[in-house]
Coordinates of C-alpha atoms and ligand atoms in Angstrom, one line a residue:
M1 CA 37.5 111.3 -19.6
E2 CA 40.9 110.7 -21.3
P3 CA 43.5 111.5 -18.9
R4 CA 44.9 114.5 -20.9
V5 CA 41.6 116.1 -21.3
K6 CA 40.9 115.6 -17.6
N7 CA 44.2 117.5 -16.7
L8 CA 43.3 120.2 -19.0
V9 CA 39.8 120.5 -17.5
I10 CA 41.3 120.6 -13.8
L11 CA 44.0 123.1 -15.0
L12 CA 41.2 125.5 -16.5
V13 CA 39.0 125.2 -13.4
M14 CA 42.0 126.2 -11.2
A15 CA 43.0 129.0 -13.6
G16 CA 39.4 130.4 -13.1
M17 CA 39.6 130.0 -9.4
F18 CA 42.8 131.8 -9.0
N19 CA 42.4 134.2 -11.8
I20 CA 45.3 133.0 -14.0
H21 CA 45.4 134.2 -17.4
F22 CA 46.9 132.4 -20.4
S23 CA 48.7 134.9 -22.3
Y24 CA 48.0 133.0 -25.5
S25 CA 44.5 133.3 -25.2
Q26 CA 44.2 136.7 -23.6
P27 CA 46.0 139.2 -25.8
N28 CA 47.2 142.1 -23.7
K29 CA 45.4 145.3 -24.5
A30 CA 46.3 149.1 -25.1
Y31 CA 43.7 151.5 -24.3
F32 CA 43.9 154.9 -26.2
D33 CA 41.9 158.0 -24.8
Y34 CA 42.2 160.2 -28.0
F35 CA 44.4 160.9 -30.9
E36 CA 45.0 164.5 -32.3
Y37 CA 46.6 165.5 -35.6
R38 CA 47.4 169.2 -36.3
G39 CA 48.7 170.3 -39.7
N40 CA 50.8 173.3 -39.6
D41 CA 52.3 174.0 -43.1
N42 CA 53.6 177.7 -43.9
S43 CA 52.3 177.7 -47.3
F44 CA 48.6 177.3 -45.9
K45 CA 49.2 180.2 -43.7
K46 CA 48.9 182.5 -46.7
K47 CA 45.8 184.5 -46.7
I48 CA 43.2 183.7 -49.3
N49 CA 39.9 184.8 -50.1
L50 CA 37.7 181.5 -49.6
A51 CA 34.9 183.0 -51.8
N52 CA 37.0 182.8 -55.0
Q53 CA 40.3 181.3 -54.3
Y54 CA 41.5 178.0 -53.2
F55 CA 44.9 176.1 -52.1
N56 CA 46.6 173.2 -53.9
P57 CA 46.5 170.4 -53.2
V58 CA 42.9 170.3 -52.9
V59 CA 43.3 167.0 -51.1
A60 CA 46.4 167.1 -49.3
G61 CA 48.6 164.1 -48.2
F62 CA 48.9 160.7 -49.7
Y63 CA 45.9 160.7 -52.1
P64 CA 47.6 159.8 -55.6
D65 CA 46.3 159.0 -59.0
P66 CA 43.2 160.9 -58.8
S67 CA 40.1 160.3 -61.0
V68 CA 37.1 162.3 -61.0
C69 CA 33.4 162.1 -62.4
R70 CA 30.2 163.9 -62.4
K71 CA 26.6 162.9 -62.1
G72 CA 24.4 166.0 -62.5
E73 CA 25.7 168.5 -59.9
D74 CA 27.8 166.0 -57.8
Y75 CA 31.3 165.2 -58.5
Y76 CA 32.9 162.2 -57.2
L77 CA 36.8 161.4 -56.7
V78 CA 38.7 158.4 -56.1
N79 CA 42.6 157.7 -55.2
S80 CA 45.0 154.7 -55.1
S81 CA 45.4 153.1 -51.7
F82 CA 48.0 150.5 -52.3
S83 CA 47.8 148.0 -49.3
Y84 CA 46.0 150.3 -46.9
Y85 CA 42.6 149.0 -45.8
P86 CA 39.7 149.7 -46.7
G87 CA 40.8 150.5 -50.1
V88 CA 40.0 153.4 -52.8
P89 CA 39.0 156.4 -50.7
I90 CA 35.9 158.2 -52.3
W91 CA 35.1 161.8 -52.1
H92 CA 32.1 163.9 -52.8
S93 CA 32.1 167.7 -53.9
K94 CA 29.7 170.2 -55.6
D95 CA 32.5 172.7 -56.6
L96 CA 35.5 170.4 -57.2
V97 CA 37.5 172.2 -54.4
S98 CA 35.9 171.3 -51.4
W99 CA 36.0 167.5 -51.0
K100 CA 34.3 165.5 -48.4
Q101 CA 35.2 161.8 -47.9
I102 CA 32.0 159.6 -48.2
G103 CA 33.8 156.4 -47.5
H104 CA 35.9 153.7 -49.4
V105 CA 34.8 151.8 -52.5
L106 CA 36.4 148.6 -51.3
D107 CA 35.3 148.3 -47.8
R108 CA 34.7 144.6 -47.2
P109 CA 37.4 141.9 -46.9
S110 CA 35.7 140.0 -49.8
Q111 CA 36.2 142.8 -52.1
L112 CA 40.1 143.4 -51.3
K113 CA 42.7 140.7 -50.4
L114 CA 45.9 142.5 -49.5
N115 CA 47.7 140.1 -47.1
G116 CA 51.2 139.0 -48.2
L117 CA 51.6 142.0 -50.3
E118 CA 54.1 145.0 -49.8
L119 CA 52.7 148.3 -48.6
S120 CA 53.4 149.7 -52.0
D121 CA 51.7 146.7 -54.0
G122 CA 47.9 146.5 -53.9
I123 CA 45.5 149.2 -55.3
F124 CA 47.0 151.1 -58.2
A125 CA 45.3 153.9 -60.0
P126 CA 41.5 153.6 -59.9
T127 CA 39.4 155.3 -62.5
I128 CA 35.7 156.3 -61.6
R129 CA 33.1 156.9 -64.2
Y130 CA 29.4 157.4 -64.2
N131 CA 27.3 155.8 -67.2
E132 CA 24.2 157.6 -67.8
A133 CA 22.9 154.9 -69.9
N134 CA 22.3 152.5 -67.2
N135 CA 22.6 154.8 -64.2
T136 CA 25.7 153.1 -62.9
F137 CA 28.9 154.0 -61.2
Y138 CA 32.0 152.1 -62.3
M139 CA 35.3 152.0 -60.5
I140 CA 38.0 150.1 -62.4
C141 CA 41.5 149.5 -61.0
T142 CA 44.4 147.0 -60.5
V143 CA 45.4 145.0 -57.3
V144 CA 49.2 144.6 -58.2
N145 CA 50.5 141.3 -57.3
G146 CA 46.7 140.3 -56.3
I147 CA 43.7 139.9 -58.6
K148 CA 45.1 142.3 -61.1
N149 CA 42.5 144.1 -63.1
F150 CA 39.0 144.4 -62.1
L151 CA 35.8 146.6 -61.8
V152 CA 33.2 147.2 -59.3
K153 CA 29.9 148.9 -59.8
T154 CA 26.8 150.3 -58.0
N155 CA 23.5 152.3 -59.1
D156 CA 23.4 153.5 -55.3
L157 CA 26.4 154.9 -53.6
S158 CA 24.8 154.7 -50.3
K159 CA 24.5 151.0 -50.5
G160 CA 28.2 150.2 -51.4
W161 CA 29.8 148.6 -54.4
S162 CA 29.6 144.9 -56.0
E163 CA 32.1 142.2 -55.5
P164 CA 35.0 142.7 -57.9
I165 CA 34.3 141.6 -61.5
L166 CA 37.7 140.2 -62.8
L167 CA 39.3 141.3 -66.2
P168 CA 41.7 138.5 -66.8
E169 CA 42.2 139.8 -70.5
V170 CA 43.4 143.3 -69.4
R171 CA 47.2 143.0 -69.0
G172 CA 49.2 145.6 -67.1
I173 CA 48.0 148.5 -64.8
D174 CA 45.9 151.6 -64.9
P175 CA 42.5 150.5 -66.5
S176 CA 39.9 153.3 -67.4
I177 CA 36.4 152.8 -68.6
Y178 CA 34.9 155.1 -71.3
F179 CA 31.0 154.9 -72.1
D180 CA 30.4 156.1 -75.7
D181 CA 27.4 158.0 -76.7
N182 CA 26.4 155.1 -79.0
G183 CA 25.9 152.8 -76.0
K184 CA 29.4 151.1 -76.5
A185 CA 31.9 151.0 -73.6
Y186 CA 35.6 150.7 -73.9
I187 CA 38.4 149.8 -71.4
T188 CA 41.7 151.3 -72.0
N189 CA 45.0 150.9 -69.9
G190 CA 48.7 150.9 -69.8
G191 CA 50.1 147.3 -71.0
P192 CA 52.9 145.7 -72.9
P193 CA 54.5 147.1 -76.0
S194 CA 54.9 145.3 -79.4
V195 CA 58.7 145.1 -78.8
S196 CA 60.5 145.5 -75.7
K197 CA 62.7 148.7 -76.9
Y198 CA 64.1 150.0 -73.4
K199 CA 63.1 150.3 -69.7
G200 CA 59.6 152.1 -69.5
Y201 CA 58.6 151.6 -73.3
K202 CA 55.2 150.8 -72.9
A203 CA 51.9 151.0 -74.8
I204 CA 48.3 151.9 -74.2
W205 CA 45.5 149.2 -75.0
L206 CA 41.9 149.3 -75.8
Y207 CA 39.1 146.7 -75.3
E208 CA 35.5 146.7 -76.0
Y209 CA 33.4 146.0 -72.8
D210 CA 29.8 144.7 -72.9
T211 CA 28.1 146.4 -70.0
Q212 CA 25.2 143.9 -70.2
T213 CA 27.3 140.6 -69.6
D214 CA 30.2 142.6 -67.9
K215 CA 32.6 140.8 -70.1
I216 CA 35.5 142.0 -72.6
V217 CA 34.4 141.6 -76.3
G218 CA 36.9 140.2 -78.8
K219 CA 40.6 141.1 -78.5
G220 CA 42.5 144.1 -77.2
K221 CA 44.3 146.6 -79.4
R222 CA 47.4 148.7 -79.0
I223 CA 46.3 152.2 -79.6
A224 CA 49.4 154.3 -78.6
E225 CA 53.0 153.2 -78.0
G226 CA 56.1 154.8 -76.4
G227 CA 54.9 158.4 -76.1
I228 CA 54.4 161.7 -77.8
D229 CA 57.9 161.9 -79.5
T230 CA 59.2 158.5 -79.8
T231 CA 62.6 159.9 -81.0
K232 CA 63.3 161.0 -77.4
H233 CA 62.8 157.6 -76.1
P234 CA 59.8 158.5 -73.8
T235 CA 59.0 156.4 -70.8
W236 CA 56.0 155.0 -68.8
L237 CA 53.0 155.9 -71.0
E238 CA 50.3 155.0 -68.5
G239 CA 47.1 156.2 -66.9
P240 CA 45.1 156.5 -69.8
H241 CA 41.7 158.1 -70.2
I242 CA 39.5 158.6 -73.1
Y243 CA 37.2 161.7 -73.6
K244 CA 35.0 162.7 -76.6
V245 CA 34.8 166.3 -77.3
K246 CA 33.1 167.9 -80.4
N247 CA 33.2 164.5 -82.1
K248 CA 36.9 163.8 -81.5
Y249 CA 38.3 161.1 -79.3
Y250 CA 41.1 162.4 -76.9
L251 CA 43.4 160.0 -75.2
M252 CA 45.0 161.5 -72.4
C253 CA 48.1 159.7 -70.6
A254 CA 50.7 160.2 -68.0
E255 CA 54.4 160.0 -69.5
G256 CA 57.8 160.1 -67.9
G257 CA 57.1 158.1 -64.6
T258 CA 55.6 159.4 -61.4
E259 CA 58.8 161.0 -60.2
E260 CA 60.3 164.5 -61.2
G261 CA 60.1 163.7 -64.8
H262 CA 56.4 163.3 -64.8
S263 CA 54.0 164.7 -67.2
E264 CA 50.5 164.4 -69.0
V265 CA 50.1 164.2 -72.7
V266 CA 47.1 164.0 -75.1
F267 CA 46.5 162.4 -78.5
E268 CA 43.5 162.8 -80.7
S269 CA 41.6 160.6 -83.2
D270 CA 38.3 160.5 -85.2
K271 CA 37.6 156.9 -84.2
V272 CA 37.8 155.5 -80.7
D273 CA 40.2 152.8 -81.6
G274 CA 42.6 155.1 -83.5
A275 CA 44.7 156.0 -85.0
Y276 CA 45.7 158.4 -82.1
K277 CA 47.9 161.3 -83.2
P278 CA 49.6 163.6 -80.7
C279 CA 47.6 166.9 -80.1
A280 CA 49.1 170.3 -81.3
I281 CA 50.5 171.0 -78.0
N282 CA 52.3 168.6 -75.6
P283 CA 53.0 168.0 -72.8
I284 CA 49.7 169.5 -71.3
L285 CA 51.3 169.4 -67.8
T286 CA 54.8 169.1 -66.2
Q287 CA 57.3 170.9 -63.9
R288 CA 60.2 168.8 -65.1
D289 CA 61.8 171.6 -67.0
L290 CA 61.4 174.5 -64.6
V291 CA 64.3 176.1 -62.5
D292 CA 65.0 174.3 -59.3
K293 CA 64.5 177.4 -56.9
R294 CA 60.8 178.3 -56.8
S295 CA 58.7 179.1 -53.7
D296 CA 56.1 176.8 -52.7
K297 CA 57.4 174.3 -55.1
F298 CA 55.2 171.4 -56.7
T299 CA 57.0 168.7 -58.6
S300 CA 56.0 165.4 -60.3
T301 CA 52.8 166.8 -61.9
G302 CA 51.1 164.2 -63.9
H303 CA 48.6 161.2 -63.9
A304 CA 45.5 163.6 -64.7
D305 CA 41.7 163.1 -65.2
L306 CA 39.3 165.7 -66.9
V307 CA 35.8 166.6 -65.9
Q308 CA 33.3 169.1 -67.4
T309 CA 31.2 171.4 -65.2
P310 CA 27.4 171.5 -65.8
Q311 CA 28.2 175.0 -67.5
G312 CA 30.7 173.3 -69.9
E313 CA 34.0 174.3 -68.5
W314 CA 36.8 171.7 -68.1
Y315 CA 39.0 170.9 -65.0
A316 CA 41.7 168.5 -64.4
V317 CA 42.6 166.6 -61.3
F318 CA 46.2 165.4 -61.1
L319 CA 48.9 164.3 -58.6
A320 CA 51.7 166.5 -57.4
T321 CA 54.3 166.4 -54.8
R322 CA 55.4 169.0 -52.3
P323 CA 59.3 168.4 -51.6
Y324 CA 60.8 170.0 -48.4
G325 CA 64.4 169.1 -49.8
N326 CA 66.0 167.6 -53.0
D327 CA 63.0 165.4 -54.2
L328 CA 62.3 164.5 -50.6
Y329 CA 58.5 164.4 -49.4
N330 CA 57.0 162.3 -46.6
T331 CA 53.5 163.4 -47.6
G332 CA 53.4 161.3 -50.6
R333 CA 51.7 162.3 -53.9
E334 CA 48.6 164.6 -53.5
T335 CA 45.5 165.5 -55.5
C336 CA 45.6 168.9 -57.1
L337 CA 43.1 170.9 -59.3
L338 CA 43.4 173.3 -62.1
P339 CA 41.0 174.6 -64.8
V340 CA 41.8 173.5 -68.3
T341 CA 42.1 175.8 -71.3
W342 CA 41.8 174.5 -74.9
K343 CA 44.0 175.9 -77.5
N344 CA 44.5 174.5 -81.0
N345 CA 42.1 171.8 -80.0
T346 CA 44.4 170.8 -77.1
P347 CA 43.3 170.7 -73.5
I348 CA 46.0 172.6 -71.5
I349 CA 46.4 172.0 -67.7
L350 CA 49.2 174.4 -67.5
D351 CA 51.0 176.3 -69.9
S352 CA 54.7 175.0 -70.8
G353 CA 57.2 176.8 -68.5
K354 CA 54.7 177.9 -65.8
A355 CA 55.2 176.9 -62.0
M356 CA 52.2 175.0 -60.5
P357 CA 50.5 177.6 -58.3
L358 CA 49.8 177.2 -54.8
I359 CA 46.8 179.6 -54.8
V360 CA 44.3 179.4 -57.7
N361 CA 41.2 181.7 -58.6
T362 CA 38.0 180.0 -58.8
T363 CA 36.2 182.1 -61.3
G364 CA 33.3 179.7 -62.6
L365 CA 33.2 177.5 -59.5
N366 CA 30.6 178.0 -57.0
R367 CA 32.6 177.5 -53.7
T368 CA 30.9 175.6 -51.1
A369 CA 31.8 174.0 -47.8
K370 CA 35.0 173.5 -45.9
R371 CA 37.6 171.1 -47.4
P372 CA 40.3 169.0 -46.1
T373 CA 43.3 171.1 -47.2
G374 CA 45.0 173.9 -45.5
N375 CA 46.0 173.7 -41.8
F376 CA 43.4 171.8 -39.8
I377 CA 43.2 169.8 -36.5
W378 CA 41.8 166.4 -36.7
R379 CA 41.0 164.8 -33.2
D380 CA 39.2 161.6 -32.4
D381 CA 38.0 161.0 -28.8
F382 CA 36.6 157.7 -29.7
T383 CA 33.1 158.5 -28.8
H384 CA 31.7 157.0 -32.0
T385 CA 31.1 153.2 -32.0
T386 CA 32.8 152.6 -35.3
L387 CA 36.0 154.0 -36.6
Q388 CA 36.2 157.3 -38.3
Q389 CA 37.0 156.9 -42.1
E390 CA 40.3 158.6 -41.9
W391 CA 41.6 155.6 -39.9
N392 CA 43.2 153.1 -42.0
M393 CA 44.8 149.7 -41.3
I394 CA 47.6 147.9 -43.1
R395 CA 46.3 145.1 -45.2
T396 CA 42.9 143.3 -44.9
P397 CA 41.8 142.5 -41.3
E398 CA 41.7 138.8 -40.4
D399 CA 40.6 139.0 -36.8
N400 CA 38.6 141.4 -34.6
W401 CA 41.7 143.2 -32.9
Y402 CA 40.3 146.5 -32.2
S403 CA 37.2 147.9 -30.4
I404 CA 35.8 151.3 -29.3
S405 CA 34.1 151.3 -26.0
R406 CA 33.4 154.0 -23.4
G407 CA 35.5 156.7 -25.1
K408 CA 38.5 154.4 -25.6
L409 CA 40.1 152.7 -28.6
I410 CA 41.2 149.3 -27.5
L411 CA 43.8 147.5 -29.4
N412 CA 44.8 143.9 -28.9
A413 CA 48.5 143.3 -28.8
L414 CA 48.7 140.7 -31.7
E415 CA 51.8 138.4 -32.3
K416 CA 52.3 140.5 -35.6
S417 CA 54.5 143.6 -36.2
I418 CA 54.5 146.3 -38.7
Y419 CA 57.9 144.9 -39.9
N420 CA 56.1 142.0 -41.9
K421 CA 53.5 141.7 -44.6
V422 CA 50.5 141.1 -42.4
N423 CA 47.7 142.8 -40.6
P424 CA 49.2 144.2 -37.5
A425 CA 47.2 145.9 -34.8
F426 CA 47.9 149.2 -36.3
L427 CA 45.6 152.2 -37.0
G428 CA 46.8 155.3 -38.8
R429 CA 45.7 158.3 -40.7
R430 CA 47.7 160.1 -43.5
Q431 CA 50.3 162.5 -43.0
Q432 CA 48.7 165.5 -44.8
H433 CA 51.3 168.3 -44.1
M434 CA 55.0 168.5 -44.1
T435 CA 54.9 170.2 -40.8
F436 CA 52.4 168.6 -38.2
S437 CA 52.2 167.5 -34.7
A438 CA 50.4 164.3 -33.4
K439 CA 49.6 163.1 -29.7
T440 CA 47.9 160.5 -27.8
T441 CA 47.5 159.4 -24.3
F442 CA 47.1 155.5 -23.5
A443 CA 47.4 152.9 -20.8
F444 CA 49.3 149.7 -21.5
A445 CA 50.9 147.1 -19.1
P446 CA 53.6 145.2 -21.0
K447 CA 54.7 141.9 -19.5
T448 CA 57.6 141.1 -21.7
N449 CA 60.1 142.8 -23.9
D450 CA 58.3 141.8 -26.9
E451 CA 55.0 143.6 -26.0
L452 CA 54.8 147.2 -27.1
A453 CA 52.2 149.8 -27.6
G454 CA 52.3 153.5 -28.5
M455 CA 52.6 155.5 -31.7
V456 CA 54.2 155.0 -35.1
L457 CA 55.3 157.0 -38.1
I458 CA 55.5 154.7 -41.0
Q459 CA 56.3 154.7 -44.9
N460 CA 56.7 151.1 -45.3
E461 CA 57.7 147.8 -43.5
A462 CA 61.5 148.8 -43.7
N463 CA 61.3 152.5 -43.0
N464 CA 59.5 153.7 -39.7
I465 CA 59.6 155.1 -36.3
V466 CA 57.9 153.4 -33.3
V467 CA 57.6 155.3 -30.0
G468 CA 56.4 152.7 -27.5
K469 CA 56.0 151.5 -23.9
T470 CA 57.6 148.0 -23.4
M471 CA 60.0 146.2 -21.0
K472 CA 63.8 146.3 -21.2
N473 CA 66.0 144.5 -18.7
G474 CA 63.1 143.8 -16.3
K475 CA 62.3 147.6 -16.4
M476 CA 59.3 149.4 -17.8
V477 CA 60.5 152.0 -20.6
L478 CA 59.2 154.2 -23.1
L479 CA 61.6 154.0 -26.2
V480 CA 62.1 155.4 -29.7
E481 CA 63.1 152.8 -32.3
N482 CA 64.1 153.8 -35.8
R483 CA 64.0 151.5 -38.6
I484 CA 65.8 152.4 -41.7
K485 CA 66.0 150.2 -44.8
G486 CA 65.0 147.2 -42.7
I487 CA 67.6 147.9 -39.8
N488 CA 66.5 149.0 -36.3
S489 CA 68.4 151.4 -34.2
S490 CA 67.4 152.6 -30.8
V491 CA 67.2 156.4 -30.6
A492 CA 66.4 157.2 -27.0
A493 CA 64.7 155.3 -24.0
V494 CA 63.4 156.5 -20.6
E495 CA 62.6 154.3 -17.8
I496 CA 59.2 154.8 -16.4
P497 CA 59.2 155.6 -12.6
T498 CA 57.8 152.7 -10.3
R499 CA 54.8 155.2 -9.3
D500 CA 53.8 155.9 -12.9
V501 CA 54.2 152.3 -14.5
N502 CA 50.4 151.9 -14.3
A503 CA 49.5 155.4 -15.1
A504 CA 48.5 156.9 -18.4
I505 CA 51.4 157.9 -20.7
S506 CA 51.3 160.5 -23.5
I507 CA 53.4 160.6 -26.7
Y508 CA 53.7 163.9 -28.7
L509 CA 55.3 163.8 -31.9
E510 CA 56.5 167.2 -33.5
V511 CA 57.3 166.8 -37.3
N512 CA 59.0 169.5 -39.2
K513 CA 59.9 168.3 -42.9
G514 CA 62.8 165.8 -42.5
T515 CA 63.0 165.9 -38.7
C516 CA 60.9 164.7 -35.7
D517 CA 60.9 165.6 -31.9
V518 CA 59.4 163.3 -29.5
Y519 CA 58.0 164.4 -26.1
Y520 CA 56.3 162.2 -23.4
S521 CA 54.5 162.7 -20.1
F522 CA 53.4 160.3 -17.5
N523 CA 50.3 160.4 -15.7
K524 CA 49.3 163.7 -17.5
Q525 CA 52.2 165.7 -16.0
E526 CA 54.4 168.2 -17.7
R527 CA 55.7 167.0 -21.0
E528 CA 59.4 166.2 -21.4
L529 CA 61.7 165.8 -24.3
L530 CA 62.6 162.2 -25.2
A531 CA 64.4 162.7 -28.7
K532 CA 65.2 165.8 -30.6
Q533 CA 65.7 166.3 -34.4
I534 CA 65.4 162.5 -35.4
D535 CA 66.1 162.5 -38.9
I536 CA 63.1 161.1 -40.9
K537 CA 64.1 161.6 -44.4
H538 CA 63.8 157.8 -44.8
L539 CA 60.2 158.1 -44.7
S540 CA 60.2 159.9 -48.2
S541 CA 59.4 158.0 -51.3
K542 CA 62.9 158.9 -52.5
E543 CA 64.7 156.9 -49.6
A544 CA 61.9 154.3 -48.8
G545 CA 61.1 153.7 -52.5
G546 CA 57.5 152.7 -53.6
F547 CA 54.3 154.7 -54.2
V548 CA 52.8 155.4 -50.7
G549 CA 53.1 158.5 -48.5
S550 CA 53.6 158.4 -44.5
Y551 CA 51.1 157.5 -42.0
V552 CA 50.9 158.4 -38.2
G553 CA 49.1 156.2 -35.9
V554 CA 48.6 154.0 -32.9
Y555 CA 50.0 150.5 -32.6
A556 CA 50.2 147.4 -30.3
T557 CA 52.1 144.4 -30.7
A558 CA 53.0 141.2 -28.5
N559 CA 56.0 140.4 -30.7
R560 CA 57.5 143.7 -31.8
M561 CA 60.4 142.3 -33.6
K562 CA 58.6 139.5 -35.4
Ligands
6LW601 C1 50.4 154.3 -61.2 C2 50.9 155.0 -62.3 C3 51.5 156.1 -61.5 O1 49.6 153.3 -61.5 O2 52.0 155.7 -60.5 O3 51.7 158.3 -61.3 C4 51.3 154.3 -60.3 N1 51.5 157.3 -62.1 O4 50.0 155.4 -63.4 C5 51.2 154.0 -58.9 O5 50.4 155.1 -58.3

């Protein structure tokens, strides 16, 4: 045997005999007993009659860019998921109000490559459609800074979806697919304009799509440009969908950008490829020109999709935000629902000047089960062998770094942190309420200042809060570290008494709009305050930028500053 190899063999045998662990081959592990999330928004404390009323949002928290379709009596809804994995949550409902998540469309690493992307890159604006002609569901969307536009399909939702079919001819974002009643299919999306007039000046494109070969046919065509009233320099014409009603084609788009200026507009044409003219009434949904002061305020309404009930009534899903301050919301863009009324051949989602209602009457909808809106408690005691679908990770998993065993979630402390564009050992769920609490109890034995495990509140790589057990100056501590625009600051730290260094440790987060209180307890004793009123406004899109809402979750790292 070569001397170097021989030495290594002797070393390994000795390590086994004396029970020595090599840190590089044996990651330290954190053991979580449970995780509990409690939503507690004041608006959802209002009394409603569940038989004929519902709350908006119908899907609370960061579930933006909703798209909906119907097959028979069943409705399906999808949302954007950016660089969270698995991608594109898919929901089922019988009544358009109560949505139950049935999984994710992109649930295999081969379908969704997100590593190296920013949290607000990745999956933008999916559209879901059911094509009766070939009994197939289609989901079409964009991986921004990844494979760009693509679609996946399935004729059996319980069996999952195909590998991505790439659409390199489709430039831009927000693709949608429309199946005409003559058997033809069309993709429409937001893409480059004919000339670059000003920032946000965009066009809507149309491509014919062959469902036999899964290929684009011929060249794309611009079917709308600028917006409804080009004299007013409209911006960000995007999120298009085509519908056919009474032999007229309707092209419905978002306009004004996804922030407070957001709106939904609609054009009509006798032919699918134009010429499209604005409908009689526009915009068909916006909150941008309302007075600032209104109760249960919704803003940024837009990016809508329409669906017809079996009885022939029309409904719209769309995104909206619920600010707690001046355009501040950590909950991201959420999915709302309103009935559509037709006036002058225009589908109106909300009359001009009306404030978006928190409580809506459901005349015509047959209310069914419970739904994930309002205030609720969500708890995971890790009794399932697989992860519950509310748990997401950041980007595509590269290794097996988590497991569930005997009622514990076990995270391997990886040499990766949430501060980088990697797949760290983080599992989180969406913040669905502006006021909520979350808690967990876990065991972790850090050996270095770099190892840490605990809880995280995160908007993106540069804006987040970590509450974790680690080492500092040779002592074991629980600390709170706030990262604002990429700069860390230490908020609080408490030394863990010697008698409790190996005991279970509990962390409690109490979030109220723009602030967060942190409590802890060692060895399941009384809880104590660690930090009060931490300013968390940097977890709002206005401060952090991007398109995602905040997540709360569990985390372990072997290199917390890497
Ligand atoms: C999406 C665009 C939008 O692609 O935001 O609200 C972008 N509308 O249509 C990201 O969600």
